[in-house]
Structures are given as C-alpha cells and as structure tokens.
Amino acid sequence: MIIDVHAHAGPWFFSTDVGTVDVNIRLMDRYGIDLQIVSASEAVTYDMVSGNRWMAQALAEQPRLLGYIVINPNELNEAERELERYADTKRFVGVKIHTTYPALPLTSTATREALGMAADAGLPVLVHTWDDSVLSLVDVLEQHPRLRVIAGHMGGPAWRTAVEAAVRADRLYLEPCCSVTDRDRFRHALDRVPVEQVLFGTDSTLVDPAIALGVVMDAELSEDEYEHVMWRNAADLFGIPV
Amino acid sequence: MVALPHTVHARHEIAFDVDVLFGALPSRNLDASMDAVGEQLSRHGIARGLLCSLRGGLFDACSGNDEMRKVTEQTGHVPVGTVDIRDALTAETEIARMAAEGVQLLRLFPPEQWVEPESPGLRHVIGTAVAHGLVLLTSGDVSRYWPAFSGTRVCFLDVHAYKVADFVVLARREPGFVASTRMLVGPDSIERIAGEVGAHHLAYGSRAPVHDVMPSALRLRMSGLGDDEWRQVAGGTATAWLEDVQ
C-alpha cells in the first residue's frame, strides 16, 4: 500500500505534458501508488478559487485522488470562504499553502494566520518549505495546539534544519520529495525523527514518482519504517480508512 | 521493504555514468571515498563511471588530477580531469599536461568555484580545452552558462526538468550539447528531449556519491525510450565521446 501525500493535478508552465488527471492515474499505476493527495496547480500558482473549483470537479470523478484545499495567504478572507466551501465535502482532506507563488515566506504574519485558519478547520497543512525558515514552524505549532503541518520537500536544501524542527515538534511531519536527491538525506531523517512523523510524497505529476521511490529504495527502510512511511502515517494523519 | 517496479532486464546495466566524483565533501558527513563510490555504482548496476576528483574541483586541480589518474588506473573507470577556472593561467599548463597523459575529458565546476557565466577565465579555459581536443562536462545552469560553451562538445550536468525547453532550443543548433539525465525528473523530460533532438543529446549521470543513485537510475530504466534510444543514453553517448577523441 502506498499513499502519496504530495502531488499535483493540472497543467504546468514547464515543457511537460501533464495537464490531465489521467496522467496522475497512469503514473500511480506504473509505480504501485494506491492513493494520491493532490492540489490543483492552478490554485497553487495563479488563482486559488478557480483552481480549487477545478480540483473539486476532478475529485468527484476520480476516487483514487483526494484533495488539498489551496489557500493563498494574500487573500485571507477568500481563503476562509474556500475552507468553508470544501472542508466538509470529504473529498478534500487537507490544506496546501505555498510560499513561492504568493511571495510570502513562512515567517510572514499572513502565512502564520493562514496556518491558524487551517488549524481551526481541523485539517492538516502541507506547506512548501525550501530554506531554514522551516524551523519557524516549531513556534507556529506551539501557538496552535490543533495544528498539524507537513514540511513539503523536507526543507529542500535545508533538510538538516527540517529534521531539527521535526525532532522539536511532534506535530511536524516530514515529506521529502525533491529533484535534488542528496545522498542519505532520507536516512538522516529516519534515524532522528520518530517514524510516525515521516511521510511519502512524490511531487507528481510535476516530478516522476521514480525519483521519490528511488530515494526510499536507497534509504533501505525496515518493514516497520516502510509501513509507517508509505501509508500508515498518512492514513492516520488524514483520516483515510484503509 | 520497497519493491523495485518491474523493469526490463536488458535495462539493468547502465554502461556509463558520466557524473561520478570521489574524494571528500566538506559540506557533508559522507563517505565519498573511491571504495564507497565503487560499491555504490556496482550496487546500482552501473558498469563504469567518468570519474573526477573532488579534490581537484574543490581544492587543488593538479594534485586532484594526479589522484584521479592513479585511481582510474586501479579501478578501470574513465579519467576526467579538472582545472580551477579562477586560475586560468595555471589551467593552461594543467590542460596540456592532462591531454599529453591521454585524458580525454575535462570537468568544470563554475558554480562551485564561484565563476560567473561571463567570466573571461571560463572562456579561456574552454578554448584551451577545445584546442587540445577535450570533451567538456560542466555543472551550472544551462540557461546561464551555455554561451561560453557554444560550438563545443559539452555535457551539462545540471539540466533540470524546468529547463527542458531551453535545452531543446539550444541543442537544435548546437550538435555537441548533451544533457545529463540526473535532474530531468519530469514524467516526460527525457522522452521529450530524445523526441525533439535525439537521444545522442542525452547521457546518464548520477552524481555519485553526492546524490542517491537509485532515483536517476530508476527514472532512466522506467523511461519510455525505445531500446536503441535507451542504449544511447545509458552508454552510447559517452562511448562516442571516447571513440571520437581517440
């Protein structure tokens, strides 16, 4: 069983033909991925409302996909309405907050408020993390006792800092997908962070799942680690019946 | 345990990895010794690496190249020299020395050596290497560094999936430009480049031991390339460099 907690649906502006949900399913079939939690690329990079609407329609037609409600911290009032619109539909099981496209760092007041809104909605949040600011999530989690945050990309190049943060905060989860596959990065995390806080994600369809699976294979997971990382932790975190 | 997705047996052995290093990594607590690198390549079904010394790239080219020559003689991997672009004067004699010793490939480290794309030293080093008939390997963003390499035979080791379009438009007019597959991580990046400009513009690279090898190896093995295209990327391109130079 494999649950991929970091994926996308919809087209990207790079030279790649990944516009349709069929591509998600084809890649899931190729690599044995059972369920995938996706956000609309449009909602992440351009228009939160239009993108989430497209995502809701796609989720209604594809049972192997679950969704993230994307919220843009630049538009907190509209983000609140997006949470109200989709949080109880059962097809969206989490919230996605990017930092690059809204041009707001993790440390910004607006991003912290958006994280608090997700906590109030009772949904886990996948946050794009790509530098040492991932450490600031420890403070945010202390302020919001209901909040559960996934550090997407495990901090990217700041993966050692992400591991430090996860050691300090038991509601901070690590998801390691990254196109730069620093050797032993994943094993470094597994050897330090409680296994219940480590998840599997691919960044598909932006990135081929072979990359994340290759990282897992090189980390030589034990059976217990595999079970927790590849599906059990995700099922517990998102309330997915398995 | 993670099960390997089904891959065609014929695609298990990768004949050449064009992006292999050994030595020491000050930024990591990592065993980058030749023994560790050799084990990593072997475990992942990689027959031979185009091997360059980290000492040469990060500290001292001359002693690094001596170290590289000794190791490649012992292991059978293909020798790749390097120079320090910040010292283009010393690089002149070092390139001549390596070429005289039969080294056919030169690896450059512009970002690691803090060398900008418009650096006069970079252009001088490239010109000197070309005059000695060397094939070039280089790190750095292809979208920024390509002008200095125009007209040469060069493998860009850091071409990202996001830069596929840039690489294709360059390769259409630069017959010697090759992209390493390591960061061509999109679901159709490798296939798109092969389809647009031909698989001879691609070569497999892992950057062992700095990076995990399985991600890039699995991506290549699971690619939608035809058999001839696959063999070209998994070794044919590097073989052609070596045959052409001889």
Coordinates of C-alpha atoms in Angstrom, one line a residue:
Chain A
M1 CA 0.0 0.0 0.0
I2 CA 1.3 3.4 -0.9
I3 CA -0.3 6.8 -0.2
D4 CA 1.4 9.7 -1.9
V5 CA 0.7 12.8 0.2
H6 CA 2.4 15.4 -2.0
A7 CA 1.1 15.5 -5.6
H8 CA -0.4 18.0 -8.1
A9 CA -3.1 17.9 -10.8
G10 CA -3.4 20.1 -13.8
P11 CA -1.0 21.7 -16.3
W12 CA 2.3 23.3 -15.5
F13 CA 4.1 26.1 -17.5
F14 CA 7.2 24.0 -18.0
S15 CA 7.8 21.9 -21.1
T16 CA 5.8 18.9 -19.9
D17 CA 2.5 17.4 -21.0
V18 CA 0.8 16.7 -17.6
G19 CA -2.4 18.6 -17.9
T20 CA -5.0 15.9 -17.2
V21 CA -5.8 13.7 -14.2
D22 CA -5.3 10.7 -16.4
V23 CA -1.6 11.4 -16.1
N24 CA -1.8 11.1 -12.3
I25 CA -3.5 7.8 -12.6
R26 CA -1.2 6.4 -15.2
L27 CA 1.9 7.2 -13.1
M28 CA 0.2 5.8 -10.0
D29 CA -0.5 2.6 -11.8
R30 CA 3.1 2.4 -13.1
Y31 CA 4.6 2.7 -9.7
G32 CA 2.0 1.0 -7.5
I33 CA 0.7 4.1 -5.8
D34 CA -2.8 3.5 -4.4
L35 CA -4.0 6.9 -3.3
Q36 CA -2.7 10.4 -4.0
I37 CA -3.4 13.6 -2.3
V38 CA -3.3 16.4 -4.8
S39 CA -3.6 20.2 -5.2
A40 CA -4.5 22.0 -8.3
S41 CA -1.5 23.5 -10.0
E42 CA -3.7 26.5 -11.0
A43 CA -4.7 27.1 -7.4
V44 CA -1.0 27.0 -6.3
T45 CA 0.5 29.2 -9.0
Y46 CA -2.3 31.5 -10.1
D47 CA -5.9 31.5 -8.9
M48 CA -6.9 29.8 -5.7
V49 CA -10.7 30.0 -6.2
S50 CA -10.7 28.9 -9.9
G51 CA -8.1 26.2 -9.2
N52 CA -9.9 24.7 -6.2
R53 CA -13.2 24.6 -8.2
W54 CA -11.5 22.6 -11.0
M55 CA -10.0 20.3 -8.4
A56 CA -13.4 19.7 -6.8
Q57 CA -14.8 18.6 -10.1
A58 CA -11.9 16.3 -10.8
L59 CA -12.0 14.7 -7.4
A60 CA -15.7 14.0 -7.9
E61 CA -14.8 11.8 -10.8
Q62 CA -11.6 10.1 -9.5
P63 CA -11.9 8.1 -6.3
R64 CA -8.1 7.4 -6.1
L65 CA -7.4 11.1 -5.6
L66 CA -8.0 13.1 -2.5
G67 CA -7.5 16.9 -2.4
Y68 CA -5.8 19.7 -0.7
I69 CA -7.7 23.0 -0.4
V70 CA -5.2 25.5 -1.6
I71 CA -5.3 28.8 0.3
N72 CA -3.4 31.9 -0.6
P73 CA -2.2 33.9 2.4
N74 CA -2.5 37.1 0.4
E75 CA -6.3 36.7 0.4
L76 CA -7.2 35.5 3.8
N77 CA -10.9 36.4 3.6
E78 CA -11.3 34.5 0.4
A79 CA -9.2 31.7 1.9
E80 CA -11.7 31.5 4.8
R81 CA -14.5 31.1 2.3
E82 CA -12.6 28.4 0.4
L83 CA -12.2 26.4 3.7
E84 CA -15.9 26.7 4.4
R85 CA -16.8 25.7 0.9
Y86 CA -14.7 22.5 0.7
A87 CA -13.7 21.4 4.2
D88 CA -16.8 19.2 4.8
T89 CA -17.0 17.7 1.3
K90 CA -14.9 14.6 2.4
R91 CA -13.0 14.8 -0.9
F92 CA -10.6 17.4 0.4
V93 CA -8.6 16.1 3.4
G94 CA -6.0 18.8 3.9
V95 CA -4.8 22.3 3.1
K96 CA -2.0 23.4 0.9
I97 CA 0.0 26.6 1.4
H98 CA 2.8 27.5 -1.0
T99 CA 5.3 30.2 -0.2
T100 CA 6.9 30.9 -3.6
Y101 CA 3.9 31.9 -5.7
P102 CA 2.2 34.0 -3.0
A103 CA 5.7 35.6 -2.4
L104 CA 5.2 35.3 1.3
P105 CA 7.7 33.5 3.5
L106 CA 6.8 31.0 6.2
T107 CA 7.7 33.7 8.7
S108 CA 5.2 36.2 7.4
T109 CA 2.3 37.2 9.5
A110 CA -0.1 36.3 6.7
T111 CA 1.2 32.8 6.3
R112 CA 1.0 32.3 10.1
E113 CA -2.6 33.4 10.0
A114 CA -3.3 31.1 7.2
L115 CA -1.8 28.2 9.1
G116 CA -4.0 29.2 12.1
M117 CA -7.1 29.1 9.9
A118 CA -6.2 25.6 8.8
A119 CA -5.8 24.6 12.4
D120 CA -9.3 25.9 13.2
A121 CA -10.7 23.9 10.3
G122 CA -9.2 20.8 11.8
L123 CA -7.2 19.9 8.6
P124 CA -3.5 19.0 8.2
V125 CA -1.5 21.5 6.2
L126 CA 1.1 20.7 3.5
V127 CA 3.5 23.7 3.4
H128 CA 6.2 24.3 0.8
T129 CA 9.4 24.6 2.7
W130 CA 12.7 25.4 1.0
D131 CA 15.1 27.0 3.4
D132 CA 16.0 27.4 7.1
S133 CA 12.7 29.2 7.8
V134 CA 11.3 25.7 8.2
L135 CA 12.5 26.0 11.8
S136 CA 9.9 28.7 12.4
L137 CA 7.2 26.1 12.1
V138 CA 8.1 25.0 15.6
D139 CA 6.9 28.3 17.1
V140 CA 3.7 28.2 15.0
L141 CA 2.8 24.7 16.2
E142 CA 3.3 25.8 19.8
Q143 CA 0.8 28.6 19.2
H144 CA -1.8 26.3 17.6
P145 CA -2.3 23.1 19.6
R146 CA -4.6 21.6 17.0
L147 CA -2.3 22.4 14.0
R148 CA -0.6 19.6 12.2
V149 CA 1.9 20.6 9.5
I150 CA 3.7 18.7 6.8
A151 CA 7.0 20.3 5.7
G152 CA 6.8 19.7 2.0
H153 CA 10.2 18.8 0.4
M154 CA 11.6 18.5 3.9
G155 CA 13.0 22.0 3.7
G156 CA 14.6 21.3 0.3
P157 CA 18.3 22.2 0.6
A158 CA 17.7 23.0 4.3
W159 CA 16.8 19.3 5.1
R160 CA 19.1 19.1 8.1
T161 CA 17.2 22.1 9.6
A162 CA 13.9 20.4 8.8
V163 CA 15.0 17.4 10.7
E164 CA 15.9 19.5 13.7
A165 CA 12.5 21.1 13.6
A166 CA 10.7 17.8 13.4
V167 CA 12.6 16.5 16.4
R168 CA 11.4 19.5 18.4
A169 CA 7.7 19.4 17.3
D170 CA 5.8 16.2 17.3
R171 CA 3.0 17.6 15.1
L172 CA 5.5 18.5 12.4
Y173 CA 5.7 15.9 9.6
L174 CA 8.4 15.5 7.0
E175 CA 7.7 14.8 3.3
P176 CA 11.0 14.5 1.4
C177 CA 10.3 14.8 -2.4
C178 CA 12.9 16.8 -4.1
S179 CA 14.5 16.8 -7.6
V180 CA 17.9 17.2 -5.9
T181 CA 18.5 13.8 -4.2
D182 CA 21.3 14.5 -1.7
R183 CA 22.7 11.1 -0.7
D184 CA 21.3 9.6 2.6
R185 CA 19.1 12.7 3.1
F186 CA 16.1 10.4 3.8
R187 CA 18.0 8.0 6.0
H188 CA 19.3 11.0 8.0
A189 CA 15.7 11.9 8.8
L190 CA 14.6 8.4 9.6
D191 CA 17.4 7.9 12.0
R192 CA 16.5 11.0 14.0
V193 CA 12.8 11.8 13.7
P194 CA 10.1 9.5 15.2
V195 CA 8.9 7.3 12.3
E196 CA 5.3 8.4 12.9
Q197 CA 6.3 11.8 11.6
V198 CA 7.7 10.8 8.2
L199 CA 5.6 10.6 5.1
F200 CA 6.0 9.7 1.5
G201 CA 5.4 12.2 -1.3
T202 CA 6.4 12.4 -5.0
D203 CA 5.6 15.9 -6.3
S204 CA 3.9 14.1 -9.2
T205 CA 2.9 15.0 -11.8
L206 CA 5.5 17.8 -11.8
V207 CA 8.1 15.1 -11.0
D208 CA 8.1 11.4 -12.0
P209 CA 7.4 9.2 -8.9
A210 CA 10.6 7.3 -9.8
I211 CA 12.6 10.0 -8.1
A212 CA 10.9 9.7 -4.7
L213 CA 10.7 5.9 -4.9
G214 CA 14.4 5.8 -5.7
V215 CA 15.1 7.9 -2.6
V216 CA 13.1 5.5 -0.5
M217 CA 14.8 2.4 -2.0
D218 CA 18.3 3.9 -1.4
A219 CA 17.3 4.6 2.3
E220 CA 16.7 0.8 2.7
L221 CA 13.7 1.0 5.0
S222 CA 12.9 -1.7 7.5
E223 CA 9.4 -3.3 7.2
D224 CA 8.2 -1.2 10.1
E225 CA 9.6 2.0 8.6
Y226 CA 8.1 1.1 5.2
E227 CA 4.6 0.5 6.7
H228 CA 4.6 3.8 8.6
V229 CA 6.2 6.0 5.9
M230 CA 4.5 4.6 2.8
W231 CA 0.9 4.6 4.1
R232 CA 0.1 4.2 7.8
N233 CA 1.1 7.7 8.9
A234 CA -0.8 9.3 6.0
A235 CA -3.9 7.2 6.8
D236 CA -3.8 8.3 10.5
L237 CA -3.0 11.9 9.7
F238 CA -5.7 12.4 7.1
G239 CA -8.3 10.0 8.5
I240 CA -8.2 7.8 5.4
P241 CA -9.8 4.4 6.0
V242 CA -7.6 1.5 4.8
Chain B
M1 CA 10.6 -3.3 2.0
V2 CA 10.3 -1.3 -1.1
A3 CA 9.8 -3.4 -4.2
L4 CA 11.5 -2.3 -7.4
P5 CA 8.9 -1.6 -10.0
H6 CA 9.1 -4.0 -12.9
T7 CA 11.9 -3.0 -15.2
V8 CA 13.1 -4.7 -18.3
H9 CA 16.1 -7.0 -17.6
A10 CA 18.0 -5.5 -20.5
R11 CA 17.8 -2.2 -18.9
H12 CA 19.5 -3.2 -15.7
E13 CA 23.1 -2.5 -16.6
I14 CA 24.0 1.1 -17.3
A15 CA 27.2 1.1 -19.3
F16 CA 28.4 4.6 -18.4
D17 CA 27.6 7.1 -15.7
V18 CA 29.0 10.5 -16.8
D19 CA 28.8 12.2 -13.5
V20 CA 30.9 10.5 -10.8
L21 CA 33.1 12.0 -8.2
F22 CA 35.3 10.8 -5.3
G23 CA 37.3 12.3 -2.5
A24 CA 35.9 14.4 0.4
L25 CA 32.9 16.6 0.8
P26 CA 33.3 19.4 3.3
S27 CA 29.6 20.2 3.2
R28 CA 28.6 16.7 4.2
N29 CA 29.5 14.0 6.7
L30 CA 29.6 11.4 3.9
D31 CA 31.9 8.6 2.8
A32 CA 33.0 9.8 -0.6
S33 CA 36.0 7.5 -0.9
M34 CA 36.6 5.6 -4.0
D35 CA 35.7 2.3 -2.2
A36 CA 32.3 3.8 -1.3
V37 CA 31.7 5.1 -4.8
G38 CA 32.7 1.9 -6.4
E39 CA 30.3 0.0 -4.1
Q40 CA 27.5 2.5 -4.9
L41 CA 27.9 2.2 -8.6
S42 CA 28.1 -1.6 -8.5
R43 CA 25.0 -1.9 -6.3
H44 CA 23.1 0.1 -8.8
G45 CA 24.2 -1.8 -11.9
I46 CA 26.5 0.9 -13.3
A47 CA 29.5 -0.6 -15.1
R48 CA 31.8 2.4 -15.5
G49 CA 31.9 6.0 -14.4
L50 CA 33.5 9.1 -15.9
L51 CA 35.4 9.8 -12.8
C52 CA 36.7 13.2 -11.5
S53 CA 38.4 14.1 -8.2
L54 CA 36.5 16.3 -5.7
R55 CA 40.0 17.4 -4.5
G56 CA 40.6 18.7 -8.0
G57 CA 37.3 20.6 -8.2
L58 CA 37.2 22.0 -4.7
F59 CA 40.8 22.5 -3.6
D60 CA 43.7 21.8 -5.9
A61 CA 43.4 20.8 -9.6
C62 CA 47.0 19.5 -10.0
S63 CA 47.1 17.1 -7.0
G64 CA 43.5 16.2 -7.6
N65 CA 44.2 15.2 -11.2
D66 CA 47.2 13.1 -10.0
E67 CA 44.9 11.4 -7.5
M68 CA 42.3 10.8 -10.2
R69 CA 44.8 9.3 -12.6
K70 CA 46.0 6.9 -10.0
V71 CA 42.5 5.8 -9.0
T72 CA 41.3 5.3 -12.6
E73 CA 44.3 3.2 -13.4
Q74 CA 43.4 1.0 -10.4
T75 CA 39.7 0.8 -11.0
G76 CA 39.1 1.0 -14.7
H77 CA 36.9 4.0 -14.6
V78 CA 37.4 6.7 -17.2
P79 CA 39.7 9.5 -16.2
V80 CA 38.2 13.0 -16.1
G81 CA 40.5 15.9 -15.3
T82 CA 39.6 19.3 -14.0
V83 CA 41.1 22.8 -13.5
D84 CA 40.4 25.8 -11.3
I85 CA 38.7 28.3 -13.5
R86 CA 39.7 31.1 -11.1
D87 CA 43.3 30.4 -12.1
A88 CA 43.1 30.3 -15.8
L89 CA 46.9 30.7 -16.1
T90 CA 47.7 27.6 -14.3
A91 CA 44.9 25.9 -16.1
E92 CA 46.7 26.3 -19.4
T93 CA 49.6 24.1 -18.4
E94 CA 47.3 21.7 -16.5
I95 CA 45.1 21.1 -19.5
A96 CA 48.2 20.5 -21.7
R97 CA 49.6 18.1 -19.1
M98 CA 46.4 16.1 -18.9
A99 CA 45.9 15.9 -22.6
A100 CA 49.5 14.7 -23.0
E101 CA 48.8 12.0 -20.5
G102 CA 45.8 10.8 -22.6
V103 CA 43.0 12.3 -20.5
Q104 CA 40.1 12.9 -22.9
L105 CA 37.5 14.7 -20.7
L106 CA 37.6 17.9 -18.7
R107 CA 35.1 18.6 -16.0
L108 CA 34.4 22.2 -14.9
F109 CA 32.9 23.4 -11.7
P110 CA 31.8 27.0 -12.3
P111 CA 29.2 27.4 -9.6
E112 CA 31.3 25.5 -7.0
Q113 CA 34.3 27.8 -7.9
W114 CA 32.1 30.9 -7.8
V115 CA 32.7 31.6 -11.5
E116 CA 30.1 33.7 -13.4
P117 CA 29.0 32.7 -16.9
E118 CA 30.6 35.7 -18.5
S119 CA 34.0 35.1 -16.8
P120 CA 37.0 35.6 -19.1
G121 CA 38.7 32.8 -17.3
L122 CA 35.9 30.4 -18.1
R123 CA 36.0 31.3 -21.8
H124 CA 39.8 30.9 -21.9
V125 CA 39.7 27.5 -20.1
I126 CA 37.0 26.2 -22.5
G127 CA 39.0 27.5 -25.5
T128 CA 42.2 25.8 -24.3
A129 CA 40.4 22.5 -23.7
V130 CA 38.9 22.6 -27.1
A131 CA 42.2 23.3 -28.7
H132 CA 43.5 20.1 -27.0
G133 CA 40.5 18.1 -28.3
L134 CA 38.9 17.5 -24.9
V135 CA 35.2 16.9 -24.4
L136 CA 33.8 19.0 -21.6
L137 CA 31.5 18.2 -18.6
T138 CA 30.2 21.1 -16.6
S139 CA 27.9 21.9 -13.7
G140 CA 25.8 25.1 -13.7
D141 CA 22.5 26.2 -15.0
V142 CA 22.5 25.6 -18.8
S143 CA 20.3 28.7 -19.3
R144 CA 23.0 30.9 -17.9
Y145 CA 26.3 29.1 -18.8
W146 CA 25.6 27.9 -22.4
P147 CA 27.1 30.9 -24.3
A148 CA 30.6 30.2 -23.2
F149 CA 30.3 26.6 -24.5
S150 CA 28.8 27.4 -27.9
G151 CA 30.4 25.3 -30.6
T152 CA 31.9 22.7 -28.2
R153 CA 31.2 19.2 -27.2
V154 CA 29.9 19.5 -23.7
C155 CA 27.6 17.7 -21.2
F156 CA 25.6 20.0 -19.0
L157 CA 25.3 18.0 -15.7
D158 CA 22.6 20.1 -14.0
V159 CA 19.9 20.4 -16.6
H160 CA 16.6 20.5 -14.7
A161 CA 13.2 19.4 -15.9
Y162 CA 12.2 23.0 -15.7
K163 CA 14.8 23.8 -18.4
V164 CA 13.9 21.2 -21.0
A165 CA 12.6 23.8 -23.5
D166 CA 15.8 25.9 -23.1
F167 CA 17.9 22.8 -23.7
V168 CA 16.0 21.7 -26.7
V169 CA 16.2 25.0 -28.5
L170 CA 19.9 25.1 -27.8
A171 CA 20.5 21.5 -28.9
R172 CA 18.7 22.2 -32.2
R173 CA 21.7 24.4 -33.2
E174 CA 24.4 23.0 -31.0
P175 CA 25.2 19.5 -32.2
G176 CA 27.7 19.0 -29.4
F177 CA 25.4 19.9 -26.5
V178 CA 24.4 16.9 -24.2
A179 CA 22.2 16.9 -21.1
S180 CA 22.8 14.6 -18.1
T181 CA 19.6 12.9 -17.2
R182 CA 20.0 13.3 -13.4
M183 CA 17.6 16.2 -12.9
L184 CA 15.4 15.5 -15.9
V185 CA 12.9 14.4 -13.4
G186 CA 9.6 15.3 -15.1
P187 CA 7.4 12.4 -16.3
D188 CA 8.3 13.1 -19.9
S189 CA 11.6 15.2 -19.7
I190 CA 13.9 12.5 -21.0
E191 CA 11.5 11.3 -23.6
R192 CA 10.8 14.8 -24.8
I193 CA 14.4 15.7 -25.4
A194 CA 15.0 12.4 -27.2
G195 CA 12.0 13.0 -29.4
E196 CA 12.8 16.6 -30.2
V197 CA 16.6 16.5 -30.8
G198 CA 17.6 12.8 -30.5
A199 CA 18.9 10.6 -27.7
H200 CA 22.5 11.4 -28.6
H201 CA 21.9 14.7 -26.8
L202 CA 21.4 12.8 -23.6
A203 CA 23.7 10.8 -21.2
Y204 CA 23.0 9.1 -17.9
G205 CA 24.6 10.8 -14.9
S206 CA 24.0 10.2 -11.2
R207 CA 26.5 12.4 -9.3
A208 CA 27.5 9.6 -7.1
P209 CA 28.4 9.8 -4.3
V210 CA 26.9 13.2 -3.7
H211 CA 23.4 12.1 -4.6
D212 CA 21.4 9.0 -4.2
V213 CA 21.8 6.9 -7.4
M214 CA 18.5 4.9 -7.5
P215 CA 16.3 7.9 -8.3
S216 CA 18.1 8.7 -11.6
A217 CA 18.8 5.1 -12.4
L218 CA 15.1 4.1 -11.8
R219 CA 13.9 7.0 -13.8
L220 CA 16.0 6.0 -16.8
R221 CA 15.1 2.3 -16.5
M222 CA 11.4 3.2 -16.4
S223 CA 11.6 5.7 -19.2
G224 CA 9.6 5.4 -22.4
L225 CA 12.7 5.4 -24.6
G226 CA 13.0 2.9 -27.4
D227 CA 15.7 0.2 -27.0
D228 CA 18.2 2.0 -29.2
E229 CA 17.5 5.3 -27.6
W230 CA 17.9 3.7 -24.2
R231 CA 21.3 2.2 -25.0
Q232 CA 22.4 5.5 -26.4
V233 CA 21.6 7.4 -23.2
A234 CA 22.9 4.6 -20.9
G235 CA 26.3 4.5 -22.5
G236 CA 26.3 5.2 -26.2
T237 CA 26.8 9.0 -25.9
A238 CA 29.8 8.6 -23.6
T239 CA 31.2 5.9 -25.8
A240 CA 31.0 8.2 -28.8
W241 CA 32.9 10.9 -26.9
L242 CA 35.8 8.5 -26.1
E243 CA 35.9 7.0 -29.6
D244 CA 35.8 10.4 -31.3
V245 CA 38.6 11.7 -29.2
Q246 CA 40.9 8.7 -29.9

